[in-house]
Backbone as CSV, one residue per row, in Angstrom:
resi,resn,N_x,N_y,N_z,CA_x,CA_y,CA_z,C_x,C_y,C_z
1,UNK,-13.033,-24.639,-11.706,-13.416,-23.095,-11.562,-12.942,-22.553,-10.280
2,UNK,-13.185,-23.296,-9.194,-12.844,-22.759,-7.813,-11.400,-22.852,-7.641
3,UNK,-10.757,-23.890,-8.315,-9.195,-24.078,-8.152,-8.470,-22.868,-8.800
4,UNK,-9.061,-22.428,-9.901,-8.364,-21.315,-10.638,-8.376,-20.114,-9.814
5,UNK,-9.693,-19.825,-9.198,-9.892,-18.466,-8.385,-8.817,-18.710,-7.054
6,UNK,-8.705,-19.867,-6.541,-7.934,-20.152,-5.358,-6.424,-19.885,-5.858
7,UNK,-6.085,-20.379,-6.923,-4.516,-20.073,-7.519,-4.323,-18.779,-7.553
8,UNK,-5.341,-17.998,-8.197,-5.211,-16.523,-8.398,-5.043,-15.790,-7.076
9,UNK,-5.818,-16.210,-6.079,-5.749,-15.620,-4.864,-4.399,-15.789,-4.167
10,UNK,-3.977,-17.001,-4.280,-2.583,-17.399,-3.561,-1.527,-16.511,-4.259
11,UNK,-1.528,-16.404,-5.701,-0.652,-15.634,-6.460,-0.665,-14.191,-6.098
12,UNK,-1.943,-13.674,-5.832,-2.003,-12.236,-5.447,-1.503,-11.995,-4.098
13,UNK,-1.676,-12.945,-3.324,-1.165,-12.852,-1.870,0.337,-13.001,-1.894
14,UNK,0.918,-13.718,-2.765,2.385,-13.794,-2.890,2.948,-12.366,-3.366
15,UNK,2.228,-11.824,-4.355,2.617,-10.514,-4.898,2.639,-9.524,-3.741
16,UNK,1.517,-9.661,-2.983,1.332,-8.500,-1.916,2.473,-8.798,-0.811
17,UNK,2.815,-10.027,-0.553,3.888,-10.240,0.402,5.192,-9.631,-0.136
18,UNK,5.386,-9.887,-1.378,6.686,-9.323,-2.004,6.666,-7.815,-2.048
19,UNK,5.494,-7.179,-2.386,5.414,-5.757,-2.277,5.655,-5.172,-0.981
20,UNK,5.023,-5.889,0.137,5.221,-5.528,1.499,6.647,-5.547,1.914
21,UNK,7.303,-6.532,1.346,8.835,-6.724,1.784,9.578,-5.572,1.065
22,UNK,9.250,-5.323,-0.188,9.932,-4.313,-0.959,9.667,-2.930,-0.276
23,UNK,8.562,-2.687,0.228,8.218,-1.417,1.028,9.011,-1.467,2.252
24,UNK,9.170,-2.556,2.905,9.982,-2.493,4.172,11.442,-2.117,3.896
25,UNK,11.942,-2.586,2.731,13.314,-2.329,2.315,13.350,-0.793,1.975
26,UNK,12.452,-0.292,1.282,12.365,1.194,1.068,12.481,1.927,2.285
27,UNK,11.638,1.556,3.200,11.553,2.229,4.519,12.928,2.121,5.352
28,UNK,13.550,1.004,5.246,14.841,0.730,5.812,15.847,1.593,5.319
29,UNK,15.817,1.932,4.008,16.659,2.771,3.371,16.482,4.283,3.630
30,UNK,15.183,4.736,3.946,15.007,6.066,4.259,15.548,6.491,5.460
31,UNK,15.972,7.777,5.579,16.503,8.394,6.822,15.338,8.542,7.821
32,UNK,15.674,8.564,9.130,14.535,8.693,10.159,13.701,9.838,9.849
33,UNK,12.416,9.699,10.128,11.414,10.859,9.900,11.692,11.865,10.890
34,UNK,11.802,11.422,12.072,11.952,12.479,13.092,13.182,12.178,13.892
35,UNK,14.325,12.754,13.520,15.649,12.453,14.081,15.701,12.644,15.721
36,UNK,14.853,13.416,16.256,14.870,13.639,17.681,14.097,12.523,18.392
37,UNK,13.303,11.810,17.683,12.434,10.711,18.183,12.787,9.390,17.600
38,UNK,13.495,8.607,18.264,14.057,7.302,17.794,12.898,6.279,17.494
39,UNK,13.124,5.403,16.478,12.223,4.258,16.221,10.953,4.678,15.512
40,UNK,10.793,5.955,14.935,9.563,6.328,14.226,9.701,5.857,12.794
41,UNK,8.865,5.081,12.247,8.762,4.767,10.837,7.245,5.115,10.357
42,UNK,7.209,5.341,8.949,5.892,5.557,8.510,5.054,4.310,8.367
43,UNK,5.561,3.229,8.273,4.761,1.961,8.163,4.388,1.622,6.756
44,UNK,5.156,1.940,5.795,4.835,1.856,4.340,4.222,0.405,4.057
45,UNK,4.788,-0.676,4.738,4.263,-2.053,4.213,2.781,-2.180,4.629
46,UNK,2.308,-1.352,5.529,0.999,-1.546,6.018,-0.098,-1.040,5.054
47,UNK,0.376,-0.432,4.038,-0.492,0.028,2.911,-0.990,-1.333,2.286
48,UNK,-0.099,-2.267,2.075,-0.332,-3.470,1.440,-1.296,-4.333,2.414
49,UNK,-1.010,-4.235,3.709,-1.829,-4.997,4.710,-3.219,-4.463,4.735
50,UNK,-3.321,-3.254,4.653,-4.842,-2.508,4.584,-5.455,-2.985,3.352
51,UNK,-4.886,-3.122,2.228,-5.400,-3.504,1.019,-5.869,-4.967,1.139
52,UNK,-4.961,-5.798,1.649,-5.369,-7.179,1.710,-6.462,-7.498,2.792
53,UNK,-6.670,-6.770,3.895,-7.616,-6.883,4.756,-8.954,-6.606,4.043
54,UNK,-8.968,-5.550,3.301,-10.301,-5.141,2.875,-10.695,-5.664,1.439
55,UNK,-9.653,-6.171,0.640,-9.925,-6.650,-0.641,-9.801,-8.308,-0.721
56,UNK,-9.132,-8.833,0.182,-9.022,-10.349,0.114,-9.650,-10.925,1.320
57,UNK,-8.810,-10.978,2.383,-9.313,-11.545,3.606,-8.185,-11.288,4.789
58,UNK,-8.787,-11.185,5.985,-7.861,-10.963,7.123,-6.859,-12.187,7.283
59,UNK,-7.325,-13.316,7.077,-6.390,-14.453,7.109,-5.184,-14.291,6.179
60,UNK,-5.502,-13.981,4.963,-4.411,-13.771,4.085,-3.567,-12.519,4.457
61,UNK,-4.184,-11.492,5.071,-3.401,-10.359,5.536,-2.455,-10.771,6.647
62,UNK,-2.855,-11.746,7.490,-1.905,-12.305,8.527,-0.778,-12.974,7.915
63,UNK,-1.129,-13.758,6.846,-0.018,-14.487,6.123,0.981,-13.516,5.390
64,UNK,0.435,-12.418,4.841,1.305,-11.417,4.191,2.108,-10.736,5.267
65,UNK,1.535,-10.301,6.457,2.284,-9.641,7.535,3.261,-10.443,8.126
66,UNK,2.893,-11.745,8.366,3.896,-12.580,8.953,5.184,-12.976,8.085
67,UNK,4.883,-12.997,6.787,5.880,-13.277,5.712,6.862,-12.059,5.798
68,UNK,6.292,-10.853,5.738,6.885,-9.608,5.678,7.747,-9.460,6.855
69,UNK,7.168,-9.694,8.047,7.868,-9.414,9.201,9.142,-10.374,9.503
70,UNK,8.938,-11.588,9.146,9.948,-12.558,9.144,11.009,-12.321,8.221
71,UNK,10.838,-12.044,7.030,11.820,-11.926,6.062,12.421,-10.577,6.214
72,UNK,11.814,-9.330,6.560,12.466,-8.198,6.795,13.394,-8.130,8.018
73,UNK,12.956,-8.865,9.082,13.685,-9.001,10.211,15.113,-9.868,9.884
74,UNK,14.975,-10.922,8.961,16.085,-11.683,8.596,17.084,-10.896,7.717
75,UNK,16.470,-10.146,6.854,17.254,-9.369,5.862,17.899,-7.999,6.436
76,UNK,16.946,-7.334,7.159,17.303,-6.035,7.636,17.484,-5.781,9.040
77,UNK,17.291,-6.793,9.838,17.335,-6.571,11.245,17.997,-7.710,12.148
78,UNK,17.541,-8.149,13.347,18.087,-9.196,14.186,16.829,-9.844,14.876
79,UNK,17.216,-10.525,15.938,16.200,-11.205,16.769,15.476,-10.156,17.638
80,UNK,16.062,-9.078,18.063,15.458,-8.115,18.763,14.468,-7.324,17.961
81,UNK,14.820,-6.988,16.663,13.857,-6.308,15.846,12.679,-7.237,15.615
82,UNK,12.940,-8.547,15.423,11.915,-9.485,15.174,10.845,-9.572,16.283
83,UNK,11.477,-9.456,17.444,10.425,-9.412,18.673,9.583,-8.185,18.624
84,UNK,10.207,-7.066,18.363,9.353,-5.826,18.358,8.396,-5.801,17.164
85,UNK,8.845,-6.344,16.005,8.012,-6.277,14.794,6.855,-7.330,14.959
86,UNK,7.120,-8.558,15.505,6.053,-9.525,15.777,5.020,-8.930,16.646
87,UNK,5.429,-8.355,17.814,4.410,-7.815,18.787,3.597,-6.627,18.081
88,UNK,4.259,-5.775,17.354,3.496,-4.714,16.767,2.586,-5.215,15.660
89,UNK,2.982,-6.168,14.850,2.224,-6.636,13.713,1.101,-7.452,14.290
90,UNK,1.217,-8.272,15.289,0.184,-9.107,15.835,-0.995,-8.123,16.369
91,UNK,-0.465,-7.233,17.286,-1.567,-6.393,17.968,-2.126,-5.544,16.905
92,UNK,-1.409,-4.946,15.997,-2.014,-4.095,14.937,-2.964,-4.885,14.013
93,UNK,-2.585,-6.105,13.532,-3.576,-6.768,12.843,-4.868,-7.210,13.496
94,UNK,-4.695,-7.559,14.766,-5.718,-8.016,15.656,-6.735,-6.862,15.761
95,UNK,-6.309,-5.764,16.133,-7.126,-4.636,16.294,-7.829,-4.136,14.939
96,UNK,-6.985,-4.188,13.866,-7.705,-3.718,12.536,-8.647,-4.734,12.174
97,UNK,-8.415,-5.972,12.362,-9.409,-7.070,11.954,-10.755,-6.903,12.707
98,UNK,-10.652,-6.627,13.970,-11.860,-6.268,14.852,-12.649,-5.151,14.341
99,UNK,-11.813,-3.924,14.127,-12.589,-2.709,13.774,-13.169,-2.944,12.385
100,UNK,-12.356,-3.565,11.452,-12.865,-3.694,10.136,-14.211,-4.459,10.116
101,UNK,-14.305,-5.508,10.973,-15.486,-6.394,11.002,-16.725,-5.569,11.491
102,UNK,-16.518,-4.503,12.465,-17.551,-3.756,12.976,-18.156,-2.787,11.805
103,UNK,-17.514,-2.481,10.766,-17.814,-1.587,9.692,-18.168,-0.216,10.201
104,UNK,-17.569,0.227,11.321,-17.841,1.598,11.816,-16.793,2.566,11.490
105,UNK,-15.635,2.081,11.080,-14.617,3.064,10.621,-14.187,2.786,9.166
106,UNK,-13.729,3.865,8.568,-13.022,3.740,7.190,-11.765,3.057,7.191
107,UNK,-11.184,2.789,6.090,-9.896,2.186,6.012,-8.901,3.067,6.749
108,UNK,-9.109,4.454,6.662,-8.169,5.322,7.306,-8.344,5.250,8.817
109,UNK,-9.540,5.056,9.387,-9.614,4.966,10.835,-9.126,3.573,11.298
110,UNK,-9.325,2.541,10.516,-8.860,1.268,10.878,-7.276,1.332,10.836
111,UNK,-6.646,2.024,9.902,-5.241,2.196,9.754,-4.604,2.950,10.905
112,UNK,-5.303,4.040,11.431,-4.835,4.718,12.604,-4.861,3.866,13.750
113,UNK,-5.881,3.093,14.002,-5.944,2.321,15.124,-4.936,1.212,15.043
114,UNK,-4.592,0.701,13.770,-3.479,-0.199,13.726,-2.186,0.292,13.894
115,UNK,-1.876,1.617,13.475,-0.695,2.241,13.857,-0.472,2.414,15.194
116,UNK,-1.363,2.837,16.001,-1.225,3.108,17.513,-1.020,1.713,18.144
117,UNK,-1.830,0.699,17.674,-1.735,-0.602,18.284,-0.343,-1.240,18.047
118,UNK,0.211,-0.938,16.841,1.515,-1.413,16.551,2.478,-0.813,17.490
119,UNK,2.433,0.393,17.778,3.268,1.124,18.649,3.113,0.683,20.125
120,UNK,1.807,0.274,20.505,1.657,-0.310,21.773,2.254,-1.597,21.967
121,UNK,2.194,-2.413,20.915,2.684,-3.683,21.072,4.273,-3.681,21.159
122,UNK,4.973,-2.666,20.538,6.409,-2.506,20.569,6.776,-1.927,22.016
123,UNK,5.951,-0.991,22.476,6.328,-0.595,23.949,6.168,-1.696,24.868
124,UNK,5.210,-2.495,24.745,5.078,-3.584,25.707,6.245,-4.621,25.577
125,UNK,6.776,-4.914,24.449,7.999,-5.684,24.293,9.230,-4.926,24.918
126,UNK,9.220,-3.645,24.759,10.367,-2.858,25.206,10.425,-2.877,26.800
127,UNK,9.147,-2.739,27.421,9.035,-2.816,28.817,9.491,-4.294,29.314
128,UNK,9.182,-5.269,28.568,9.672,-6.593,29.058,11.029,-6.823,28.808
129,UNK,11.575,-6.494,27.727,13.006,-6.661,27.377,13.943,-5.790,28.289
130,UNK,13.583,-4.543,28.418,14.343,-3.526,29.132,14.035,-3.483,30.694
131,UNK,13.038,-4.028,31.017,12.485,-4.157,32.291,12.480,-2.607,32.907
132,UNK,11.792,-1.770,32.037,11.761,-0.393,32.409,10.402,0.075,32.188
133,UNK,9.466,-0.058,33.093,8.083,0.445,32.787,7.910,1.854,32.492
134,UNK,8.851,2.703,32.909,8.828,4.048,32.614,8.766,4.373,31.016
135,UNK,9.083,3.430,30.257,9.241,3.683,28.834,7.731,3.834,28.352
136,UNK,6.795,3.391,29.077,5.427,3.535,28.660,5.029,4.938,28.466
137,UNK,5.664,5.937,29.049,5.386,7.304,28.695,5.646,7.743,27.295
138,UNK,6.606,6.963,26.678,7.033,7.246,25.306,5.711,6.998,24.376
139,UNK,4.787,6.285,24.979,3.617,5.962,24.199,2.805,7.252,23.798
140,UNK,2.973,8.227,24.617,2.288,9.522,24.241,2.776,10.131,22.898
141,UNK,4.058,10.060,22.838,4.801,10.490,21.615,4.320,9.539,20.337
142,UNK,4.501,8.268,20.671,4.052,7.231,19.498,2.595,7.314,19.153
143,UNK,1.757,7.729,20.091,0.349,7.851,19.726,0.181,8.965,18.704
144,UNK,0.904,9.934,18.895,0.845,11.121,17.878,1.334,10.634,16.534
145,UNK,2.559,10.114,16.604,3.155,9.646,15.312,2.495,8.473,14.646
146,UNK,1.863,7.511,15.458,1.126,6.524,14.964,-0.168,6.917,14.198
147,UNK,-0.789,8.025,14.838,-1.930,8.614,14.254,-1.608,9.286,12.912
148,UNK,-0.567,10.044,12.723,-0.049,10.703,11.579,0.197,9.684,10.525
149,UNK,1.055,8.576,10.787,1.253,7.593,9.952,0.242,6.813,9.606
150,UNK,-0.786,6.576,10.456,-1.968,5.714,10.127,-2.841,6.475,9.218
151,UNK,-2.877,7.732,9.179,-3.775,8.603,8.366,-3.074,8.478,6.841
152,UNK,-1.690,8.564,6.752,-1.116,8.481,5.607,-1.251,6.998,4.920
153,UNK,-0.955,6.060,5.753,-0.997,4.670,5.320,-2.444,4.286,4.921
154,UNK,-3.382,4.638,5.789,-4.897,4.472,5.472,-5.320,5.136,4.207
155,UNK,-4.787,6.387,3.909,-5.255,7.110,2.723,-4.690,6.447,1.495
156,UNK,-3.492,5.999,1.616,-2.930,5.110,0.444,-3.624,3.879,0.280
157,UNK,-3.810,3.220,1.388,-4.673,1.935,1.255,-5.884,2.065,0.750
158,UNK,-6.689,3.088,1.149,-8.036,3.418,0.557,-8.041,3.681,-0.851
159,UNK,-6.953,4.399,-1.311,-6.810,4.714,-2.664,-6.653,3.410,-3.506
160,UNK,-5.777,2.576,-3.015,-5.564,1.241,-3.635,-6.834,0.326,-3.678
161,UNK,-7.544,0.396,-2.612,-8.856,-0.372,-2.507,-9.758,0.102,-3.635
162,UNK,-9.892,1.459,-3.722,-10.752,2.068,-4.691,-10.233,1.859,-6.109
163,UNK,-9.114,1.966,-6.393,-8.474,1.929,-7.763,-8.272,0.448,-8.314
164,UNK,-7.928,-0.481,-7.303,-7.469,-1.885,-7.747,-8.469,-2.794,-6.870
165,UNK,-9.845,-2.795,-7.258,-10.513,-3.831,-6.525,-10.160,-5.298,-6.815
166,UNK,-10.110,-6.070,-5.725,-9.664,-7.455,-5.984,-10.598,-8.307,-6.927
167,UNK,-11.764,-7.992,-7.015,-12.649,-8.731,-7.974,-12.144,-8.726,-9.309
168,UNK,-11.484,-7.534,-9.729,-11.029,-7.422,-11.162,-9.722,-8.208,-11.207
169,UNK,-8.933,-8.336,-10.230,-7.824,-9.147,-10.212,-8.027,-10.601,-10.260
170,UNK,-9.063,-10.981,-9.525,-9.479,-12.498,-9.353,-10.461,-12.962,-10.291
171,UNK,-11.092,-12.111,-11.179,-12.085,-12.506,-11.991,-11.622,-13.865,-12.910
172,UNK,-12.539,-14.619,-13.114,-12.245,-15.874,-13.889,-12.123,-15.516,-15.398
173,UNK,-11.134,-16.096,-15.898,-10.918,-16.064,-17.382,-9.829,-14.895,-17.705
174,UNK,-9.420,-14.115,-16.727,-8.433,-13.081,-16.907,-7.108,-13.724,-16.785
175,UNK,-6.137,-13.370,-17.616,-4.828,-13.934,-17.601,-3.974,-13.393,-16.536
C-alpha cells in the first residue's frame, strides 16, 4: 500500500519536472519581457515549484528544481547560465521553504519572496563572476520585476494548488 503511494509520488514528481522543463523551453522561446532591462524572465517554471512545495514536499520541489535547472542549462544555455540558475534556484527554494513553513504568507507571498531571492542569487553570482560590486544596484530594478513576476507565478501556483490537490492525484486505487 505504501509502495503504491510512493510510486505515484515519484511519477508525479517526474511529471512535474518534465512540465517545469517544458515551461523553461517556452520561456526560452518568448521574446524578452522588458527589452530595455536585460535578463528579465517571468519564471514560468516556478509555477510548478510552488505547486510541489505546497502539495507534495519541499524535498521533492528541490529535486524538480535541480532537474529543471540542470536540463534547461544543458539544452538552452551554457556553464555560465548554469551558475546563475543554480544560485537563483537554491536561494529561491531556501527562502520559499522557510516562509512556507512559517505559514504566515500565502503561496503568492511565498512566490514573491522566491522571485526576489532568485534575482538576489543571480546578482551575487554576477558580482563574483564579473568582479563588479556596482552591479548590486541592478537589484533595485530586479526587486520590482521579481515582485511582479512573483505575483503572477504565485497566483498561477495558487490556482493549481486549489484546482489540482495532490491528494486526488495520489489517492490509493486511482489509475
